[in-house]
Short mmCIF file of C-alpha atoms in Angstrom, two decimals:
data_model
loop_
_atom_site.label_atom_id
_atom_site.label_comp_id
_atom_site.label_asym_id
_atom_site.label_seq_id
_atom_site.Cartn_x
_atom_site.Cartn_y
_atom_site.Cartn_z
CA UNK O 29 18.36 -13.18 -39.28
CA UNK O 30 21.04 -11.51 -41.49
CA UNK O 31 24.81 -12.27 -41.02
CA UNK O 32 25.52 -8.83 -40.02
CA UNK O 33 22.88 -8.86 -37.17
CA UNK O 34 24.20 -12.26 -36.08
CA UNK O 35 27.76 -11.07 -35.97
CA UNK O 36 26.73 -8.06 -33.89
CA UNK O 37 24.74 -10.29 -31.48
CA UNK O 38 27.52 -12.83 -31.08
CA UNK O 39 30.08 -9.96 -30.15
CA UNK O 40 28.13 -9.21 -27.22
CA UNK O 41 28.84 -12.68 -25.61
CA UNK O 42 32.14 -13.14 -23.69
CA UNK O 43 34.96 -14.79 -25.56
CA UNK O 44 35.12 -17.84 -23.55
CA UNK O 45 31.36 -18.52 -24.03
CA UNK O 46 31.80 -17.91 -27.82
CA UNK O 47 34.62 -20.45 -27.96
CA UNK O 48 32.23 -23.15 -26.59
CA UNK O 49 29.05 -22.38 -28.21
CA UNK O 50 29.59 -19.90 -31.31
CA UNK O 51 29.25 -22.44 -34.13
CA UNK O 52 26.06 -24.04 -32.98
CA UNK O 53 24.62 -20.73 -31.79
CA UNK O 54 25.16 -19.07 -35.18
CA UNK O 55 23.52 -22.04 -36.84
CA UNK O 56 20.49 -21.83 -34.47
CA UNK O 57 20.22 -17.92 -35.02
CA UNK O 58 20.04 -18.63 -38.69
CA UNK O 59 16.93 -20.61 -38.45
CA UNK O 60 15.13 -17.64 -36.43
CA UNK O 61 13.24 -15.13 -38.59
CA UNK O 62 14.74 -11.62 -37.36
CA UNK O 63 12.71 -9.57 -35.14
CA UNK O 64 12.88 -7.22 -32.15
CA UNK O 65 11.89 -10.00 -29.62
CA UNK O 66 14.37 -12.46 -30.95
CA UNK O 67 17.18 -9.67 -30.62
CA UNK O 68 16.08 -8.71 -27.18
CA UNK O 69 16.21 -12.32 -25.99
CA UNK O 70 19.66 -12.75 -27.45
CA UNK O 71 20.91 -9.60 -25.76
CA UNK O 72 19.47 -10.92 -22.48
CA UNK O 73 21.18 -14.28 -23.04
CA UNK O 74 24.52 -12.36 -23.62
CA UNK O 75 24.04 -10.37 -20.26
CA UNK O 76 23.23 -13.51 -18.61
CA UNK O 77 26.51 -15.02 -19.97
CA UNK O 78 28.64 -12.25 -18.79
CA UNK O 79 27.08 -12.30 -15.29
CA UNK O 80 27.27 -16.06 -15.16
CA UNK O 81 30.04 -17.18 -17.35
CA UNK O 82 31.78 -19.15 -14.75
CA UNK O 83 28.77 -21.05 -13.84
CA UNK O 84 27.60 -21.71 -17.33
CA UNK O 85 31.23 -23.25 -18.34
CA UNK O 86 31.40 -25.37 -15.29
CA UNK O 87 33.85 -23.22 -13.02
CA UNK O 88 31.28 -22.67 -10.36
CA UNK O 89 33.23 -24.48 -7.74
CA UNK O 90 36.43 -22.33 -8.47
CA UNK O 91 34.31 -19.22 -7.91
CA UNK O 92 32.68 -20.51 -4.91
CA UNK O 93 35.95 -21.63 -3.35
CA UNK O 94 37.12 -18.02 -3.57
CA UNK O 95 34.21 -16.34 -2.36
CA UNK O 96 33.72 -18.40 0.70
CA UNK O 97 37.22 -17.85 2.28
CA UNK O 98 36.71 -14.04 1.57
CA UNK O 99 33.30 -14.17 3.36
CA UNK O 100 34.79 -16.07 6.25
CA UNK O 101 37.66 -13.34 6.39
CA UNK O 102 35.19 -10.55 6.66
CA UNK O 103 33.26 -12.56 9.26
CA UNK O 104 36.22 -13.05 11.39
CA UNK O 105 37.44 -9.32 11.11
CA UNK O 106 33.91 -8.38 12.02
CA UNK O 107 34.02 -10.53 15.18
CA UNK O 108 37.34 -8.96 16.28
CA UNK O 109 35.88 -5.63 15.60
CA UNK O 110 32.94 -6.54 17.83
CA UNK O 111 35.29 -7.72 20.51
CA UNK O 112 37.13 -4.46 20.72
CA UNK O 113 34.06 -2.50 20.03
CA UNK O 114 32.46 -4.05 23.24
CA UNK O 115 35.79 -3.57 25.11
CA UNK O 116 35.75 0.28 24.23
CA UNK O 117 31.95 0.48 25.01
CA UNK O 118 32.65 -1.18 28.57
CA UNK O 119 35.35 1.36 29.18
CA UNK O 120 33.26 4.62 28.13
CA UNK O 121 30.40 3.56 30.24
CA UNK O 122 30.80 5.63 33.75
CA UNK O 123 33.95 6.91 32.45
CA UNK O 124 35.24 10.49 33.00
CA UNK O 125 33.83 11.24 29.51
CA UNK O 126 30.38 10.40 30.46
CA UNK O 127 29.06 13.75 31.32
CA UNK O 128 30.36 15.20 28.08
CA UNK O 129 28.98 12.63 26.10
CA UNK O 130 25.48 12.93 27.69
CA UNK O 131 25.60 16.73 27.34
CA UNK O 132 25.85 16.50 23.57
CA UNK O 133 28.32 18.06 21.38
CA UNK O 134 30.89 16.50 19.02
CA UNK O 135 31.99 13.63 21.37
CA UNK O 136 28.33 12.55 21.66
CA UNK O 137 27.92 12.52 17.68
CA UNK O 138 31.22 10.63 17.14
CA UNK O 139 29.79 7.94 19.57
CA UNK O 140 26.35 7.89 17.96
CA UNK O 141 27.89 7.48 14.66
CA UNK O 142 29.94 4.59 16.20
CA UNK O 143 26.85 2.95 17.63
CA UNK O 144 24.93 3.58 14.27
CA UNK O 145 27.73 1.71 12.29
CA UNK O 146 27.68 -1.25 14.70
CA UNK O 147 23.83 -1.54 14.23
CA UNK O 148 24.30 -1.51 10.50
CA UNK O 149 27.05 -4.02 10.63
CA UNK O 150 24.85 -6.38 12.54
CA UNK O 151 21.95 -5.98 9.93
CA UNK O 152 24.50 -6.53 7.15
CA UNK O 153 25.78 -9.63 8.88
CA UNK O 154 22.54 -10.89 9.46
CA UNK O 155 21.02 -10.47 5.94
CA UNK O 156 24.38 -11.95 4.31
CA UNK O 157 24.91 -14.92 6.78
CA UNK O 158 21.46 -16.19 7.62
CA UNK O 159 20.58 -17.44 3.95
CA UNK O 160 23.84 -19.26 3.90
CA UNK O 161 23.52 -20.65 7.43
CA UNK O 162 19.97 -21.77 6.66
CA UNK O 163 21.04 -23.33 3.34
CA UNK O 164 23.92 -25.27 5.02
CA UNK O 165 21.44 -26.38 7.89
CA UNK O 166 18.77 -27.57 5.44
CA UNK O 167 21.41 -29.30 2.76
CA UNK O 168 24.24 -30.54 5.12
CA UNK O 169 22.52 -32.14 8.04
CA UNK O 170 25.94 -33.56 9.06
CA UNK O 171 27.29 -30.06 9.81
CA UNK O 172 24.39 -28.90 12.15
CA UNK O 173 26.34 -29.48 15.12
CA UNK O 174 28.93 -26.89 13.98
CA UNK O 175 26.17 -24.19 13.34
CA UNK O 176 24.95 -24.77 17.07
CA UNK O 177 28.26 -23.92 18.44
CA UNK O 178 27.58 -20.11 18.52
CA UNK O 179 23.96 -20.87 19.94
CA UNK O 180 25.73 -22.95 22.91
CA UNK O 181 28.22 -20.12 23.20
CA UNK O 182 25.55 -17.38 23.61
CA UNK O 183 23.68 -19.65 26.14
CA UNK O 184 26.79 -19.94 28.18
CA UNK O 185 26.92 -16.18 28.51
CA UNK O 186 23.23 -15.42 28.38
CA UNK O 187 22.36 -18.05 31.22
CA UNK O 188 24.52 -16.55 34.05
CA UNK O 189 23.72 -13.06 32.94
CA UNK O 190 19.99 -13.75 33.24
CA UNK O 191 20.37 -15.58 36.42
CA UNK O 192 22.15 -12.27 37.65
CA UNK O 193 19.28 -10.10 36.41
CA UNK O 194 16.61 -12.11 37.87
CA UNK O 195 18.42 -12.29 41.32
CA UNK O 196 18.99 -8.41 41.14
CA UNK O 197 15.32 -8.02 40.13
CA UNK O 198 14.15 -9.96 43.28
CA UNK O 199 16.48 -8.05 45.68
CA UNK O 200 18.21 -11.10 46.50
CA UNK O 201 21.49 -9.10 46.78
CA UNK O 202 21.63 -5.36 47.88
CA UNK O 203 20.98 -2.85 45.02
CA UNK O 204 24.29 -0.88 45.97
CA UNK O 205 26.54 -3.76 46.88
CA UNK O 206 29.51 -1.15 47.26
CA UNK O 207 32.96 -1.98 45.58
CA UNK O 208 33.36 -5.14 43.63
CA UNK O 209 33.96 -8.19 45.73
CA UNK O 210 36.19 -11.26 44.73
CA UNK O 211 32.85 -12.84 43.81
CA UNK O 212 32.04 -9.98 41.51
CA UNK O 213 35.37 -10.28 39.74
CA UNK O 214 34.80 -14.00 39.48
CA UNK O 215 31.64 -13.47 37.59
CA UNK O 216 33.10 -10.75 35.40
CA UNK O 217 36.18 -12.72 34.59
CA UNK O 218 34.17 -15.83 33.79
CA UNK O 219 31.91 -13.75 31.27
CA UNK O 220 34.82 -12.17 29.64
CA UNK O 221 36.70 -15.78 29.35
CA UNK O 222 33.57 -17.30 28.04
CA UNK O 223 32.72 -14.42 25.62
CA UNK O 224 36.45 -14.73 24.11
CA UNK O 225 36.45 -18.40 23.99
CA UNK O 226 32.83 -18.54 22.56
CA UNK O 227 33.76 -15.99 19.85
CA UNK O 228 36.85 -18.18 18.82
CA UNK O 229 34.95 -21.17 18.93
CA UNK O 230 32.02 -19.80 16.90
CA UNK O 231 34.50 -18.55 14.25
CA UNK O 232 36.19 -21.69 13.82
CA UNK O 233 32.93 -23.91 13.78
CA UNK O 234 31.07 -21.34 11.26
CA UNK O 235 34.29 -21.46 9.08
CA UNK O 236 34.33 -25.18 9.02
CA UNK O 237 30.50 -25.37 8.38
CA UNK O 238 30.76 -22.82 5.44
CA UNK O 239 33.82 -24.37 3.79
CA UNK O 240 32.26 -27.79 3.91
CA UNK O 241 28.64 -27.15 3.51
CA UNK O 242 26.33 -26.69 0.47
CA UNK O 243 25.28 -23.15 -0.34
CA UNK O 244 23.63 -21.74 -3.54
CA UNK O 245 25.46 -19.19 -5.64
CA UNK O 246 22.54 -16.90 -5.05
CA UNK O 247 23.01 -17.05 -1.18
CA UNK O 248 26.78 -16.44 -1.61
CA UNK O 249 26.22 -13.64 -3.85
CA UNK O 250 23.93 -12.06 -1.43
CA UNK O 251 26.31 -12.71 1.35
CA UNK O 252 29.05 -10.99 -0.77
CA UNK O 253 27.02 -7.84 -1.19
CA UNK O 254 26.28 -7.77 2.53
CA UNK O 255 29.88 -8.38 3.13
CA UNK O 256 30.65 -4.97 1.27
CA UNK O 257 27.91 -3.28 3.42
CA UNK O 258 29.49 -4.74 6.45
CA UNK O 259 32.79 -3.43 5.37
CA UNK O 260 31.62 0.05 4.73
CA UNK O 261 29.99 0.06 8.20
CA UNK O 262 33.34 -1.17 9.66
CA UNK O 263 34.93 1.84 8.02
CA UNK O 264 32.37 4.31 9.48
CA UNK O 265 32.93 2.79 12.87
CA UNK O 266 36.74 3.26 12.42
CA UNK O 267 36.48 6.68 11.34
CA UNK O 268 34.00 7.62 14.19
CA UNK O 269 36.37 5.77 16.79
CA UNK O 270 39.45 7.96 15.38
CA UNK O 271 37.35 11.14 15.81
CA UNK O 272 36.10 10.13 19.12
CA UNK O 273 39.47 9.44 20.43
CA UNK O 274 40.92 12.62 19.25
CA UNK O 275 38.04 14.69 20.87
CA UNK O 276 38.39 12.58 24.16
CA UNK O 277 41.99 13.44 24.14
CA UNK O 278 41.47 17.41 23.90
CA UNK O 279 38.52 17.04 26.50
CA UNK O 280 40.41 15.12 29.20
CA UNK O 281 44.12 15.56 28.42
CA UNK O 282 45.50 14.28 31.68
CA UNK O 283 43.12 11.26 31.79
CA UNK O 284 43.33 10.44 28.44
CA UNK O 285 47.18 10.29 28.51
CA UNK O 286 47.36 8.38 31.75
CA UNK O 287 49.66 5.53 31.75
CA UNK O 288 48.61 1.82 31.48
CA UNK O 289 46.35 -0.27 29.29
CA UNK O 290 43.36 1.71 30.47
CA UNK O 291 43.02 4.55 32.94
CA UNK O 292 41.28 2.76 35.80
CA UNK O 293 38.68 1.24 33.44
CA UNK O 294 38.37 4.48 31.46
CA UNK O 295 39.75 4.73 27.94
CA UNK O 296 43.07 6.35 27.57
CA UNK O 297 45.28 6.62 24.70
CA UNK O 298 46.88 3.16 24.79
CA UNK O 299 43.46 1.41 24.83
CA UNK O 300 42.11 3.79 22.28
CA UNK O 301 45.08 3.11 19.95
CA UNK O 302 44.57 -0.79 20.44
CA UNK O 303 40.98 -0.39 19.61
CA UNK O 304 41.67 1.74 16.57
CA UNK O 305 44.61 -0.75 15.39
CA UNK O 306 42.51 -3.65 15.54
CA UNK O 307 39.59 -1.85 13.64
CA UNK O 308 41.95 -0.72 10.98
CA UNK O 309 43.42 -4.17 10.42
CA UNK O 310 39.97 -5.69 10.30
CA UNK O 311 38.62 -3.08 7.75
CA UNK O 312 41.54 -3.51 5.49
CA UNK O 313 41.31 -7.39 5.68
CA UNK O 314 37.73 -7.38 5.11
CA UNK O 315 38.00 -5.14 2.14
CA UNK O 316 40.98 -6.96 0.66
CA UNK O 317 39.49 -10.32 1.09
CA UNK O 318 36.21 -9.11 -0.80
CA UNK O 319 38.24 -7.52 -3.43
CA UNK O 320 40.48 -10.59 -3.98
CA UNK O 321 37.62 -13.14 -3.66
CA UNK O 322 36.11 -11.05 -6.51
CA UNK O 323 33.06 -12.20 -8.41
CA UNK O 324 32.48 -14.75 -11.18
CA UNK O 325 33.62 -12.32 -14.01
CA UNK O 326 36.84 -11.84 -12.26
CA UNK O 327 37.57 -15.22 -11.53
CA UNK O 328 37.50 -16.03 -15.50
CA UNK O 329 39.85 -14.35 -17.54
CA UNK O 330 38.74 -14.42 -20.96
CA UNK O 331 35.65 -11.93 -20.87
CA UNK O 332 36.73 -9.60 -23.80
CA UNK P 4 24.84 -24.26 -10.54
CA UNK P 5 22.15 -25.47 -7.88
CA UNK P 6 21.20 -29.09 -7.85
CA UNK P 7 17.57 -28.37 -8.10
CA UNK P 8 16.25 -27.02 -11.62
CA UNK P 9 13.56 -25.05 -9.75
CA UNK P 10 16.39 -22.84 -8.43
CA UNK P 11 17.59 -21.71 -11.67
CA UNK P 12 15.49 -18.45 -11.88
CA UNK P 13 14.08 -17.56 -15.37
CA UNK P 14 15.85 -20.62 -16.70
CA UNK P 15 13.88 -23.23 -14.82
CA UNK P 16 10.88 -23.61 -17.06
CA UNK P 17 12.89 -23.66 -20.10
CA UNK P 18 15.36 -26.34 -18.84
CA UNK P 19 12.48 -28.44 -18.10
CA UNK P 20 10.96 -27.99 -21.35
CA UNK P 21 14.30 -29.00 -23.08
CA UNK P 22 14.62 -32.05 -20.88
CA UNK P 23 11.01 -33.18 -21.83
CA UNK P 24 11.89 -32.53 -25.59
CA UNK P 25 15.24 -34.63 -25.31
CA UNK P 26 13.25 -37.41 -23.43
CA UNK P 27 12.08 -38.34 -26.74
CA UNK P 28 15.31 -38.49 -28.38
CA UNK P 29 18.53 -36.41 -29.22
CA UNK P 30 17.94 -32.92 -31.06
CA UNK P 31 19.83 -30.12 -32.08
CA UNK P 32 18.95 -26.60 -30.69
CA UNK P 33 16.59 -25.38 -33.43
CA UNK P 34 14.72 -28.82 -33.44
CA UNK P 35 14.17 -28.41 -29.74
CA UNK P 36 12.61 -25.15 -30.24
CA UNK P 37 10.41 -26.54 -32.63
CA UNK P 38 9.34 -29.57 -30.70
CA UNK P 39 8.84 -27.46 -27.55
CA UNK P 40 6.61 -25.06 -29.47
CA UNK P 41 4.52 -28.07 -30.71
CA UNK P 42 4.33 -29.67 -27.25
CA UNK P 43 3.94 -26.86 -24.82
CA UNK P 44 2.99 -23.75 -27.00
CA UNK P 45 6.19 -21.95 -25.87
CA UNK P 46 8.73 -20.60 -28.48
CA UNK P 47 12.07 -20.28 -26.68
CA UNK P 48 14.26 -17.29 -27.89
CA UNK P 49 18.04 -18.20 -28.68
CA UNK P 50 19.41 -16.38 -25.73
CA UNK P 51 17.04 -18.32 -23.46
CA UNK P 52 17.77 -21.66 -25.16
CA UNK P 53 21.52 -21.49 -24.75
CA UNK P 54 21.36 -20.06 -21.14
CA UNK P 55 19.27 -23.22 -20.18
CA UNK P 56 21.29 -25.57 -22.53
CA UNK P 57 24.63 -24.45 -20.77
CA UNK P 58 23.23 -25.12 -17.36
CA UNK P 59 21.96 -28.36 -18.28
CA UNK P 60 25.16 -29.38 -19.65
CA UNK P 61 27.31 -28.09 -16.90
CA UNK P 62 25.15 -29.97 -14.36
CA UNK P 63 25.47 -33.18 -16.41
CA UNK P 64 21.66 -33.45 -17.32
CA UNK P 65 22.30 -33.34 -20.99
CA UNK P 66 25.36 -34.17 -23.05
CA UNK P 67 26.52 -33.16 -26.58
CA UNK P 68 26.77 -35.61 -29.48
CA UNK P 69 29.10 -35.24 -32.33
CA UNK P 70 28.23 -32.29 -34.54
CA UNK P 71 26.24 -32.84 -37.67
CA UNK P 72 27.83 -30.16 -39.82
CA UNK P 73 26.97 -26.77 -38.08
CA UNK P 74 24.36 -28.21 -35.95
CA UNK P 75 25.34 -29.87 -32.43
CA UNK P 76 22.62 -32.33 -31.30
CA UNK P 77 22.35 -32.89 -27.52
CA UNK P 78 20.90 -35.94 -25.66
CA UNK P 79 19.51 -36.37 -22.03
CA UNK P 80 21.73 -38.27 -19.45
CA UNK P 81 20.51 -40.69 -16.90
CA UNK P 82 20.64 -37.90 -14.28
CA UNK P 83 18.65 -35.67 -16.67
CA UNK P 84 15.89 -38.40 -16.91
CA UNK P 85 15.87 -38.71 -13.22
CA UNK P 86 15.70 -34.99 -12.60
CA UNK P 87 12.72 -34.71 -15.15
CA UNK P 88 10.93 -37.49 -13.66
CA UNK P 89 11.17 -35.95 -10.20
CA UNK P 90 9.90 -32.60 -11.32
CA UNK P 91 7.14 -34.04 -13.37
CA UNK P 92 6.08 -36.26 -10.45
CA UNK P 93 5.87 -32.93 -8.32
CA UNK P 94 3.83 -31.32 -10.95
CA UNK P 95 1.52 -34.34 -11.26
CA UNK P 96 0.87 -34.38 -7.45
CA UNK P 97 0.44 -30.59 -7.42
CA UNK P 98 -2.15 -30.71 -10.55
CA UNK P 99 -3.95 -33.51 -8.91
CA UNK P 100 -4.16 -31.86 -5.46
CA UNK P 101 -5.24 -28.46 -7.05
CA UNK P 102 -8.03 -30.17 -9.10
CA UNK P 103 -9.27 -32.17 -6.05
CA UNK P 104 -9.49 -28.93 -4.08
CA UNK P 105 -11.43 -27.22 -6.89
CA UNK P 106 -13.74 -30.17 -7.27
CA UNK P 107 -14.34 -29.94 -3.51
CA UNK P 108 -15.40 -26.44 -3.49
CA UNK P 109 -17.30 -26.32 -6.87
#
């Protein structure tokens, strides 16, 4: 291989890689006869070096140590998003806006976009999270109990809910029991408390497992891309919620501007602003965390 | 870098070939290429060779020796021998199992 070709091919590699391997790599290249396949293979090697420089030079842990907290910040922001989203959903059901939303129009479209964003975020969280969780489950058996915490929390909510459905389906209670009784409030308060405690416990447990468990670069890389998709869907939901609130304010001005945290269970300007504020903070935190967590190339300075 | 060589994507096979080549003794880059070509009929390109060498070195499966002029020899480590042995045992089991099944259905 000519000196000129060798020099050109070496310039394709990152500076940090050349610092470590240039001399011996140049000696090896001199032994090869020049040909398109050799040039192509060397170019593929340069691309690999640029994509995986940190791994090749033994800095994978420093990269992982930045990606993991950023992914966990996205996960935490998303859980907060889910909580306020469900709160808003609970208020909208049977609210004064129900008729306007069922009859179509802009209010309906905004809410459909919000629901579509939540579905996309769930898909992104599943695609990004499951491979990481599976690898930790497989490779770090001592951390499995932490991964079981969300399952137990879900069961603590699903079991009484399922029991209620069974009781209602078998007409063990009247279909129209009238105004909520103290017992009804107790069940609702229990579910809300368990849901909030379960969300916090799940986030803490998953955080601990992901920080201490063993997950491959590939799984973490996939989770990072899924994290960006999740953040994008959060931004869509935020925009839809803002639009929904503005439209709802115009539609039912008096009801929307009623005092209190909510208007007798229906959304008002205060509850809407709380939801928007949490969603906005969550979206910004998720985006900043992913951006600061960066990828392998950003974690290593000498890429020129 | 994942613990298991089989998870190294397109560098899995070259890495095993390099470990097998170095199992016979230390070699520099191009000597490995020649040895692997003679042993397995595969000629590694320079980009593939150094992608695999860097991963093996980072994982502690091989280590560099003092340079001989411009050439830098490498040798396999104890961890590299253990990894190679484990991988070859898996292949041996797979090969014998596959041959046995073929023989059963022939």
